[in-house]
Short mmCIF file of C-alpha atoms and ligand atoms in Angstrom, two decimals:
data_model
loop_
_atom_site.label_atom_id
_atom_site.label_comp_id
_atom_site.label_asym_id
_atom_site.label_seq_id
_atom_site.Cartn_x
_atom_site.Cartn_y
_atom_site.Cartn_z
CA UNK S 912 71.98 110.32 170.29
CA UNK S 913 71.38 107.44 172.43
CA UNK S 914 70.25 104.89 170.06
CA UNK S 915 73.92 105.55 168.44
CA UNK S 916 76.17 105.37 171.17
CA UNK S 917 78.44 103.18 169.97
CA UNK S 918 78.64 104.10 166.30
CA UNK S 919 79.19 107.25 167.37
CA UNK S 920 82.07 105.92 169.31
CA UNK S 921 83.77 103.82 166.50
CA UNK S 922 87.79 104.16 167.03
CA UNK S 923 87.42 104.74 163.09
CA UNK S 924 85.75 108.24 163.49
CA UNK S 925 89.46 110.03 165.41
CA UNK S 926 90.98 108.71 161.13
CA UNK S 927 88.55 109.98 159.07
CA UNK S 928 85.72 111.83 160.98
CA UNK S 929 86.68 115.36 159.92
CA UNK S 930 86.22 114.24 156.02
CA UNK S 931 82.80 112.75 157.01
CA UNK S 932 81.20 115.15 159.13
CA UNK S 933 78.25 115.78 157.61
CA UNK S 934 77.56 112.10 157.18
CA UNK S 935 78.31 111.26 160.44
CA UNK S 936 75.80 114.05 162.16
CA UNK S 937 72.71 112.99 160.41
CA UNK S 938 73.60 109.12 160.84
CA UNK S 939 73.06 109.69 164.63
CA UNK S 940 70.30 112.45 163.99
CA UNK S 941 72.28 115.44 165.48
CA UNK S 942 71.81 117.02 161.71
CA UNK S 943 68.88 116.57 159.49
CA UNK S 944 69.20 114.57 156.21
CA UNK S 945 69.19 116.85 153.14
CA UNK S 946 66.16 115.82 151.61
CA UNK S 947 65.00 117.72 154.84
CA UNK S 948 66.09 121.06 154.40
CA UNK S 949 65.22 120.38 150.62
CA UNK S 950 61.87 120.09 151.75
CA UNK S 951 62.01 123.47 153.49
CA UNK S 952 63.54 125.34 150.17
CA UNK S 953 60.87 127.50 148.24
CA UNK S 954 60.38 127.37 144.45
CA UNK S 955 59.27 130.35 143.44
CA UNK S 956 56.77 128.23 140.88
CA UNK S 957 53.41 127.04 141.44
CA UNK S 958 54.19 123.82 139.99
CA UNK S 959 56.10 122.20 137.62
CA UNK S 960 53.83 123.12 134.76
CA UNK S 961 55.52 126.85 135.40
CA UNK S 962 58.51 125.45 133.32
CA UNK S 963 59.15 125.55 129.56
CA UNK S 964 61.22 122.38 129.63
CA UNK S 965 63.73 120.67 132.14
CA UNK S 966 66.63 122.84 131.11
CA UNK S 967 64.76 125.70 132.56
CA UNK S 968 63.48 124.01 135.57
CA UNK S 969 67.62 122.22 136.48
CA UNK S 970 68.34 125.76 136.43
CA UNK S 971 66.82 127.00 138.48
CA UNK S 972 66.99 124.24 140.94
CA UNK S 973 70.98 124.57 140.48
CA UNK S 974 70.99 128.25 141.61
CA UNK S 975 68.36 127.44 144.60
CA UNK S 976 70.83 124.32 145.32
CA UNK S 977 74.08 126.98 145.49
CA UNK S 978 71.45 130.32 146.92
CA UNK S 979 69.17 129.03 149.50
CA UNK S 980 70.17 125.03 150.16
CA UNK S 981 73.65 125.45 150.78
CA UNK S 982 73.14 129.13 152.74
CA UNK S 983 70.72 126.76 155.14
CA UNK S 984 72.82 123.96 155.62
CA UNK S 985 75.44 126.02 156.72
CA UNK S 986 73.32 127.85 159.17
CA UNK S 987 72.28 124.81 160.57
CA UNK S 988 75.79 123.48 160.73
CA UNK S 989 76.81 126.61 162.78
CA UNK S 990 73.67 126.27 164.85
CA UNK S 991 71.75 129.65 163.87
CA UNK S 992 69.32 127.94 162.52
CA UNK S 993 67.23 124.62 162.53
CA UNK S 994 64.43 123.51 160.06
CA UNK S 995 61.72 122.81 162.82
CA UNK S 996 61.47 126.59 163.07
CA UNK S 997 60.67 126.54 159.38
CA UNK S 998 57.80 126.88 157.32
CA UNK S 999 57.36 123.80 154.45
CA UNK S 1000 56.53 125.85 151.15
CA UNK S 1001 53.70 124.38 149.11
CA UNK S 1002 56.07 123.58 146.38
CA UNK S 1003 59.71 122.96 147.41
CA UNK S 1004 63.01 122.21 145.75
CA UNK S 1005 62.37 118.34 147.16
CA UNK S 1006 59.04 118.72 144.62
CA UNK S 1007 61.06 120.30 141.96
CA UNK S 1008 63.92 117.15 142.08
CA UNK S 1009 60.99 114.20 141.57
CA UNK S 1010 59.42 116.56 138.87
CA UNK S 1011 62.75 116.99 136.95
CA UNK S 1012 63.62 113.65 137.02
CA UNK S 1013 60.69 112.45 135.31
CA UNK S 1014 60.53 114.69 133.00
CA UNK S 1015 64.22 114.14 132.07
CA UNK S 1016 63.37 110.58 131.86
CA UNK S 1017 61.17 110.93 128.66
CA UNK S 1018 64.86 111.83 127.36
CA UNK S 1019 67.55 109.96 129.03
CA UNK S 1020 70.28 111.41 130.31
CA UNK S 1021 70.98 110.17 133.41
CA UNK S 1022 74.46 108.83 132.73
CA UNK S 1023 77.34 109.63 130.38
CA UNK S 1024 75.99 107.30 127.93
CA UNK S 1025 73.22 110.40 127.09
CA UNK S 1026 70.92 107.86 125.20
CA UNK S 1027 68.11 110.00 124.74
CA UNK S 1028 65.49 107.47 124.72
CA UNK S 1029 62.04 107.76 126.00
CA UNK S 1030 61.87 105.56 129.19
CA UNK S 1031 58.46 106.52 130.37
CA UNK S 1032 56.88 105.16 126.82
CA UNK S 1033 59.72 102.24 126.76
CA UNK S 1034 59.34 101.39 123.26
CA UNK S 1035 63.16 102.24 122.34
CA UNK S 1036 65.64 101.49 125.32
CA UNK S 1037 69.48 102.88 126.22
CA UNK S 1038 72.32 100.85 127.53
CA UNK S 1039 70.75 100.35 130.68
CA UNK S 1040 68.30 98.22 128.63
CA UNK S 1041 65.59 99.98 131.32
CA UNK S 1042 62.39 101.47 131.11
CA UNK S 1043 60.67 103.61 133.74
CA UNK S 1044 60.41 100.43 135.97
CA UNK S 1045 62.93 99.78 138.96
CA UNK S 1046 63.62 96.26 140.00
CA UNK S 1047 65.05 95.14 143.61
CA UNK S 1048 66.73 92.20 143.85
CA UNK S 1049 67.46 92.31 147.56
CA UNK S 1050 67.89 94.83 150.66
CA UNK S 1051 69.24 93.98 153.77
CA UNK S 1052 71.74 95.31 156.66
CA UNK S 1053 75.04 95.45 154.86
CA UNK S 1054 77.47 94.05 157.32
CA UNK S 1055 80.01 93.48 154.68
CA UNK S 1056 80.38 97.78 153.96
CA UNK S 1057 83.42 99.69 155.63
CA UNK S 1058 82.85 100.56 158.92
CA UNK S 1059 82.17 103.92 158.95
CA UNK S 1060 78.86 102.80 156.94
CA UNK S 1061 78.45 99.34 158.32
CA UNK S 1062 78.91 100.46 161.76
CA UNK S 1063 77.37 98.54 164.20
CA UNK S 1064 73.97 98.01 162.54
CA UNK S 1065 74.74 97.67 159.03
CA UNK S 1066 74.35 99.62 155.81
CA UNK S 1067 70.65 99.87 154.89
CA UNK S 1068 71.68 98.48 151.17
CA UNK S 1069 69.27 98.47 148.62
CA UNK S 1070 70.14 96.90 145.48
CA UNK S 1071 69.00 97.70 141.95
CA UNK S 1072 68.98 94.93 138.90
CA UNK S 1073 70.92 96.29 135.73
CA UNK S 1074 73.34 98.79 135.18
CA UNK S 1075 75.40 100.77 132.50
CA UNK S 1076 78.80 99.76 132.28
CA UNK S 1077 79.84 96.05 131.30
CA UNK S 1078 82.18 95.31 133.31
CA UNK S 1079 83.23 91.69 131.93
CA UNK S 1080 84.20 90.72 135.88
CA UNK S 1081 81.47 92.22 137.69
CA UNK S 1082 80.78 91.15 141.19
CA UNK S 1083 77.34 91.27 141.22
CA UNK S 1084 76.65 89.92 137.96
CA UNK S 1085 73.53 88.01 139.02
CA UNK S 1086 71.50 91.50 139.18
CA UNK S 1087 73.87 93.70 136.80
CA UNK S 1088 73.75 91.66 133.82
CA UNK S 1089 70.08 90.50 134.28
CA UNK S 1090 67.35 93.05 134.66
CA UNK S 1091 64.58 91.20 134.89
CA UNK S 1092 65.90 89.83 138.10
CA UNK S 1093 64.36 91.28 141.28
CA UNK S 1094 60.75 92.53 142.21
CA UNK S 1095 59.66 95.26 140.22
CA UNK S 1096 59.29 98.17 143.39
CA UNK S 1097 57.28 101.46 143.37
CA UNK S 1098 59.32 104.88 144.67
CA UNK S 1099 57.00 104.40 147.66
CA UNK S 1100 57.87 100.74 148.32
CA UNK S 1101 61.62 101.96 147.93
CA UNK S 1102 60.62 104.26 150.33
CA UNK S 1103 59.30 101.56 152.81
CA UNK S 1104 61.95 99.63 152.23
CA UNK S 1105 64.06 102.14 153.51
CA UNK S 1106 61.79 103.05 156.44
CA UNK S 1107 62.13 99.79 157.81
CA UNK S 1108 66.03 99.53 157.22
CA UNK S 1109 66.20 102.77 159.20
CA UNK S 1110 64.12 101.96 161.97
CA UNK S 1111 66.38 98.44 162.47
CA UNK S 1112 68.96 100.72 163.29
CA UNK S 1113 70.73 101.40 159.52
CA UNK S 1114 73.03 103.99 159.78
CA UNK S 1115 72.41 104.98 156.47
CA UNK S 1116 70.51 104.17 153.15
CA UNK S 1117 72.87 102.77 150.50
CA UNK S 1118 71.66 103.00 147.41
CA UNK S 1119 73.38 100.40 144.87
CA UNK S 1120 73.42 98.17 141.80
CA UNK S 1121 74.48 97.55 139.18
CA UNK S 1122 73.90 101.14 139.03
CA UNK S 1123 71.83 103.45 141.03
CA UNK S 1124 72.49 106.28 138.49
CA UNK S 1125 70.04 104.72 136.30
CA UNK S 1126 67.12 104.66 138.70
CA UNK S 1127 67.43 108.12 139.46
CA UNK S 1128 63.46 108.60 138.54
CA UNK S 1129 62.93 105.78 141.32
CA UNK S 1130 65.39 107.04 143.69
CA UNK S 1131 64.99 110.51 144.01
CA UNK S 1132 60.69 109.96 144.15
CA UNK S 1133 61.81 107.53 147.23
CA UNK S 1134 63.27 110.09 149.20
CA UNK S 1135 60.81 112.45 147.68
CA UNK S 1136 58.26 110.40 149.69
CA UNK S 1137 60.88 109.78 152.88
CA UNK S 1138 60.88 113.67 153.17
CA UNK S 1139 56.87 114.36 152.33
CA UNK S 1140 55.71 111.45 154.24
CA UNK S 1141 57.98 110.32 156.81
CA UNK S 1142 56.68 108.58 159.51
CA UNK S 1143 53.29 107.92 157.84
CA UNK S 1144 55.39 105.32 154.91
CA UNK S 1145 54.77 102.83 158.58
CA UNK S 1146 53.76 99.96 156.05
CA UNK S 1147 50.24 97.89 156.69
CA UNK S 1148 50.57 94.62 157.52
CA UNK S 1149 49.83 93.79 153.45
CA UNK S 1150 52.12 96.35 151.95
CA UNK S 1151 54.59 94.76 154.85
CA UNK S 1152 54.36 91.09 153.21
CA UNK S 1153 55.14 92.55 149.73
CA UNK S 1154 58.28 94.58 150.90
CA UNK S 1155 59.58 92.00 152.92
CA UNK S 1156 59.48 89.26 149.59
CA UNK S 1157 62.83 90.30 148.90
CA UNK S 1158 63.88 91.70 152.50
CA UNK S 1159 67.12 88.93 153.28
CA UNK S 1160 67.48 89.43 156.95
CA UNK S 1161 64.19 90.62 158.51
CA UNK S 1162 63.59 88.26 161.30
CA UNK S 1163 66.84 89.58 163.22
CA UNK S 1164 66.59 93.02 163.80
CA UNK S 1165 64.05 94.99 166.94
CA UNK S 1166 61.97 97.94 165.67
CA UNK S 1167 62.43 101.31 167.46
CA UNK S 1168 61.59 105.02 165.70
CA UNK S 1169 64.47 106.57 168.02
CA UNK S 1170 66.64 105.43 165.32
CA UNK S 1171 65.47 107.33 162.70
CA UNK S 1172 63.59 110.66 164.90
CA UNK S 1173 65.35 114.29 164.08
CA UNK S 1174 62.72 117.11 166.05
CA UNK S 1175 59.97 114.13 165.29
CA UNK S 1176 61.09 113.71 161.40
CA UNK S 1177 61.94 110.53 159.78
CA UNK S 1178 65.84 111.18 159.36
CA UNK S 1179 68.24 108.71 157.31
CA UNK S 1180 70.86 109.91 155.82
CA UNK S 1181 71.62 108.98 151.93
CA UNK S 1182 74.50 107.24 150.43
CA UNK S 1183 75.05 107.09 147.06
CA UNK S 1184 77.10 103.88 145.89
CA UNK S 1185 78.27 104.51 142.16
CA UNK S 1186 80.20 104.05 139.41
CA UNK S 1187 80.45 107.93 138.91
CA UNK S 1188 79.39 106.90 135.48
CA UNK S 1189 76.56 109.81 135.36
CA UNK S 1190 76.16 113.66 133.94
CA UNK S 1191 76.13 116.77 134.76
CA UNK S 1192 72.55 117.11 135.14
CA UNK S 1193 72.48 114.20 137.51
CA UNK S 1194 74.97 115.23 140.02
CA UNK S 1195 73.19 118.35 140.37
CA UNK S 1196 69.86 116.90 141.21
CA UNK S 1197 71.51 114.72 143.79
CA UNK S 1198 73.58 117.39 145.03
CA UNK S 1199 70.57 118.40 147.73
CA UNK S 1200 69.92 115.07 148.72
CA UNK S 1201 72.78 112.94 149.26
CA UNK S 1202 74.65 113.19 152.43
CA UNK S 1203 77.70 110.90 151.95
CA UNK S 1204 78.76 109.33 148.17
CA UNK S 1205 80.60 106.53 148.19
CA UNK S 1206 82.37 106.14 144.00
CA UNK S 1207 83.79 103.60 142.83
CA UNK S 1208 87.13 104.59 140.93
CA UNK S 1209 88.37 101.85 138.70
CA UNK S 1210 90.39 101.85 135.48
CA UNK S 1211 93.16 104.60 134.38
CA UNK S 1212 93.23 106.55 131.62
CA UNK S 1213 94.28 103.81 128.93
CA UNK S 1214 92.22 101.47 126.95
CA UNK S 1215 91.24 99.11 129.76
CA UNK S 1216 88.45 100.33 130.55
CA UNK S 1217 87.34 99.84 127.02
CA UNK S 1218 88.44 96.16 127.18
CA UNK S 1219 87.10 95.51 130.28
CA UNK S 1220 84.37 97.46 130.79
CA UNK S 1221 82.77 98.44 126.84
CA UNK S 1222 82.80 101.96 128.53
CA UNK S 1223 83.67 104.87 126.72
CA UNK S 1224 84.49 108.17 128.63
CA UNK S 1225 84.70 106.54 131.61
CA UNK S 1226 88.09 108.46 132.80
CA UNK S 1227 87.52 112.15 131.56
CA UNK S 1228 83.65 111.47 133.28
CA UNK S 1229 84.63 109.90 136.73
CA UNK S 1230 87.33 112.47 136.99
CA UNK S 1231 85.27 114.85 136.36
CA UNK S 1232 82.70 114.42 138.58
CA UNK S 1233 84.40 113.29 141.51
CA UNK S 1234 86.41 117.08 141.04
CA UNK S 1235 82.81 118.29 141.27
CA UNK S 1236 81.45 116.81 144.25
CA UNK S 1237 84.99 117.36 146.19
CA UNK S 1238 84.79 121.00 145.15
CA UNK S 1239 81.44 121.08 146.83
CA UNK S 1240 82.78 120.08 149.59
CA UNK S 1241 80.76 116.43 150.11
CA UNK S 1242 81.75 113.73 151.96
CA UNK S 1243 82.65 110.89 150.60
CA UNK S 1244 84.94 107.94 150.52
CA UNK S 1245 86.47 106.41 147.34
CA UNK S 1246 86.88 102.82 146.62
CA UNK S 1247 89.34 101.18 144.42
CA UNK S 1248 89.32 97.50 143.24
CA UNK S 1249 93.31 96.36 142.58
CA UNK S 1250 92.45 93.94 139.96
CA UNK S 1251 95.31 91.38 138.74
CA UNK S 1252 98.03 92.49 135.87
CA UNK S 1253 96.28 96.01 136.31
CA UNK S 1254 98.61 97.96 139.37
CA UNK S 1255 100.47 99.88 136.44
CA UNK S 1256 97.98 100.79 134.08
CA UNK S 1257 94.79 101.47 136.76
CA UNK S 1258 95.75 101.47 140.27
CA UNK S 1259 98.77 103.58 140.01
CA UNK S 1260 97.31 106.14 137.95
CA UNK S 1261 94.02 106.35 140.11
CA UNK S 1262 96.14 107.09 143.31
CA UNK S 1263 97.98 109.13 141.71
CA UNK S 1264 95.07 111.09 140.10
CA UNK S 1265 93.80 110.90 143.76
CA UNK S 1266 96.91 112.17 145.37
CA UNK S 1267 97.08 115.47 142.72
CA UNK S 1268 92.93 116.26 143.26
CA UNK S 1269 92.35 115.29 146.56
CA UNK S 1270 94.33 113.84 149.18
CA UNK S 1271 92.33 114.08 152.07
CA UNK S 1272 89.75 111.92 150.43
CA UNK S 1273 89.50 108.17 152.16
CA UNK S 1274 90.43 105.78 149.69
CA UNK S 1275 89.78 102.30 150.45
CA UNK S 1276 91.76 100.10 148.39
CA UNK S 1277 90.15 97.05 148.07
CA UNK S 1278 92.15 93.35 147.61
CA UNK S 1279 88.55 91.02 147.62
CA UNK S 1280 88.74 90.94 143.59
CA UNK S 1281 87.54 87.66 142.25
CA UNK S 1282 87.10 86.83 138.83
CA UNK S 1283 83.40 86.49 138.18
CA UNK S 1284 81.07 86.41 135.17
CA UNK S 1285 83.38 86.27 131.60
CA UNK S 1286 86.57 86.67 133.81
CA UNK S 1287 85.64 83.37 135.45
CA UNK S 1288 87.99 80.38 133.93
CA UNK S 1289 85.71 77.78 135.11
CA UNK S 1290 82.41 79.41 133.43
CA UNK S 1291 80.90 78.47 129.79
CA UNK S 1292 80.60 82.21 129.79
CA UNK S 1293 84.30 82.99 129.89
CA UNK S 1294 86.12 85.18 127.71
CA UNK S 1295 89.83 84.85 126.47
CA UNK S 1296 90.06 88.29 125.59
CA UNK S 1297 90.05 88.94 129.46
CA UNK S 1298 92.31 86.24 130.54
CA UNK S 1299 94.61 88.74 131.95
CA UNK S 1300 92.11 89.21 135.11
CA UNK S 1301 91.10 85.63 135.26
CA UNK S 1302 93.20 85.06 138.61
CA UNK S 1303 92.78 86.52 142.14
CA UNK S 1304 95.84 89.60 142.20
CA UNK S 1305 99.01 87.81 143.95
CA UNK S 1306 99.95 89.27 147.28
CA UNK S 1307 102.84 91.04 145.74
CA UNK S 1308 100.36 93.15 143.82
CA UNK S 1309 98.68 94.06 146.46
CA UNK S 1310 101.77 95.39 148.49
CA UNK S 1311 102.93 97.41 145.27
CA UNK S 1312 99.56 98.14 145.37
CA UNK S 1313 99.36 99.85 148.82
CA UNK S 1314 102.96 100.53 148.70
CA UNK S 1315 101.96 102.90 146.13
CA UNK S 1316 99.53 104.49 148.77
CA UNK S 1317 101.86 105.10 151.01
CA UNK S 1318 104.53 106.54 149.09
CA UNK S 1319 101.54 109.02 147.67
CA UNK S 1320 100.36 109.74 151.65
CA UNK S 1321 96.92 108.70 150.84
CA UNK S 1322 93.96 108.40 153.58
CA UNK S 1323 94.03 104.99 152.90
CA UNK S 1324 95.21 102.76 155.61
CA UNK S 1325 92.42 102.75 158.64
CA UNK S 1326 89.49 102.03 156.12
CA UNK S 1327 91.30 99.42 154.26
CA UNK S 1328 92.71 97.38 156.52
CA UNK S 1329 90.13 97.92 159.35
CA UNK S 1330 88.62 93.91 158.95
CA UNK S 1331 92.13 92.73 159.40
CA UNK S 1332 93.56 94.93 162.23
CA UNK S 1333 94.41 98.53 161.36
CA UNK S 1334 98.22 98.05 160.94
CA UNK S 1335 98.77 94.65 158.81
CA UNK S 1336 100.18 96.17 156.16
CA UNK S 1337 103.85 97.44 156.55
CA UNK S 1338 105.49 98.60 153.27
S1 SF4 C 718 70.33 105.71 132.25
FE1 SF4 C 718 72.09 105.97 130.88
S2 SF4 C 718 72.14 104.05 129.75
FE2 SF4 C 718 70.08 104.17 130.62
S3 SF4 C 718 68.85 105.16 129.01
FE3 SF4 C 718 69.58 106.76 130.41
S4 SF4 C 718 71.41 107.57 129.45
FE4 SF4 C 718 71.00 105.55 128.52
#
């Protein structure tokens, strides 16, 4: 595609374009986005109302997923076929994602913390401290992402107040730990938002936090509407001044729909940017309609993560789902923070755990930690019981750190040391 030229000729795509394929192909429209070919997947249902309860209706949406979805996308990987040749069923697995989600909502259990409150009434609330409302604090073109998602454009990022782990260092405290922060945004402003991202010239929609897991009602109705309405969410000039309220960059960036046209379709594709801190249920609604995830891997299997984060589960559940999504088969690249006095306990395990499940996986390993929020010496706020991550990690963590990598043969070297010259790093 023209528009994409020279993201699609990144010297990053000869390290680690076979393990993002799929991602790569819809960013420069040569494959539709999934919500796409959801859209073109029958229920056999009039409507939701057909269903006794969600557990019926994820179901059936997870044997449509593995039956018909998957069958397609293959076909149109190989070429035999292409969705513009395809009817659009009256009620679609697309429909049957928003549907669930909403329903499932009246019972929360979105992430591994299963609270089982109702969100749509709000009068109890979970550890997200949310109700059905989704905040934005800011979107923008992520220039800051690796390259593969930055590109030359940026990262359409979108990010979400509040989230459901407590990490006592997080770097995005400001809209994590206060969810009141932000604009409170519609599914169809999300959507807008995202329109207008992808028509800059985003290379993909990143959706992020705190935690995008617990916006899933918000999220999935976004692309609902990105897939059902398309080039129609063009925003009026007043639904333009709202969106843009919280828009950081929008002066800099020229319009063109070439950037987002598959066969005349609005195409984006979707990144998921996550703490993996989610269920079952969860990764099998977003199974059909995210093209690249991009988790977050953090803590081994010790008690930091109770310290640190006040997260139960977390190992057994992000271990568990990232075996899930790799066994599917989706691209995606992992990201690990080396945090200070933590190489032993987290970062060697993680690689290692990385190394046994899935080597081929891109790993960037990431040395930008800063202690922020209660790690942060200097704040009121601080806590002692986390004084052991109250420093930036030394450089001789780091290089045990990647070190590590090496000795495990991890993917790891082009996307983390791509800012600072591919090759800085010699163990
Ligand atoms: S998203 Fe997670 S933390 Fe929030 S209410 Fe649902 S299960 Fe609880």
């Amino acid at each position: 595609m023209k528009v994409y030229s020279e993201f699609a000729n990144l010297w990053i795509w000869r390290y680690v374009g076979d393990r993002l394929k799929w991602y790569y192909n819809v960013s420069i429209n040569n494959y539709p986005a999934k919500y796409l070919i959801a859209k073109r997947v029958e229920v056999p249902a009039e409507s939701y109302r057909d269903f006794t309860d969600y557990r019926e209706a994820l179901k059936l949406y997870v044997e449509l997923t593995e039956r018909s979805f998957e069958k397609l996308r293959s076909n149109i990987v190989k070429g035999v076929e292409d969705i513009d040749e395809m009817p659009i069923p009256r009620y679609s697995l697309l429909d049957l994602a928003r549907d669930i989600v909403w329903d499932i909502l009246k019972e929360c259990i979105y992430c591994r913390w299963r609270c089982r409150v109702d969100r749509v009434k709000g009068e109890k609330l979970g550890a997200c401290m949310l109700t059905s409302e989704s905040r934005v604090g800011c979107y923008f073109h992520h220039i800051g992402e690796e390259l593969v998602f930055r590109g030359t454009h940026g990262s359409g990022t979108i990010f979400f107040t509040s989230c459901n782990m407590r990490c006592q260092f997080c770097q995005n405290a400001d809209i994590s730990k206060d969810r009141f922060n932000g604009m409170p945004t519609s599914p169809r402003e999300l959507a807008q938002m995202a329109y207008v991202l992808r028509i800059e010239g985003c290379h993909n929609i990143n959706w992020v936090g705190g935690e995008p897991t617990i916006h899933l009602q918000s999220i999935v109705t976004a692309i609902w509407h990105l897939g059902r309405e398309g080039f129609k969410l063009h925003p009026r000039r007043d639904e333009l001044d709202k969106i843009l309220k919280v828009k950081t960059d929008y002066y800099i960036y020229n319009v063109d729909k070439n950037y987002a046209n598959y066969k005349g379709e609005f195409n984006v594709p979707i990144l998921f940017n996550t703490n993996m801190f989610m269920t079952e249920e969860t990764l099998n609604i977003l199974r059909p309609l995210v093209d690249v995830w991009l988790p977050d891997f953090k803590f081994g299997p010790g008690r930091c993560t109770i310290r640190l984060s006040r997260t139960p589960w977390y190992f057994e559940t992000v271990t568990r789902n990232l075996k899930t999504i790799y066994d599917w088969g989706e691209d995606m690249l992992i990201r690990h923070l080396i945090m200070p006095n933590h190489v032993e306990c987290c970062t060697k395990p993680v690689l290692e755990w990385i190394a046994r499940n899935m080597r081929d996986v891109p790993v960037n390993i990431m040395d930008q930690y800063r202690p922020e929020a209660y790690a942060d010496p200097s704040s009121p706020e601080f806590n002692p019981q986390v004084k052991d991550i109250a420093r930036r990690p030394y450089p001789e963590e780091l290089e045990e750190a990647w070190s590590y990598a090496e000795k495990l043969n991890l993917l790891y070297r082009e996307v983390t040391f791509e800012k600072k010259g591919r090759f800085v790093f010699i163990p």
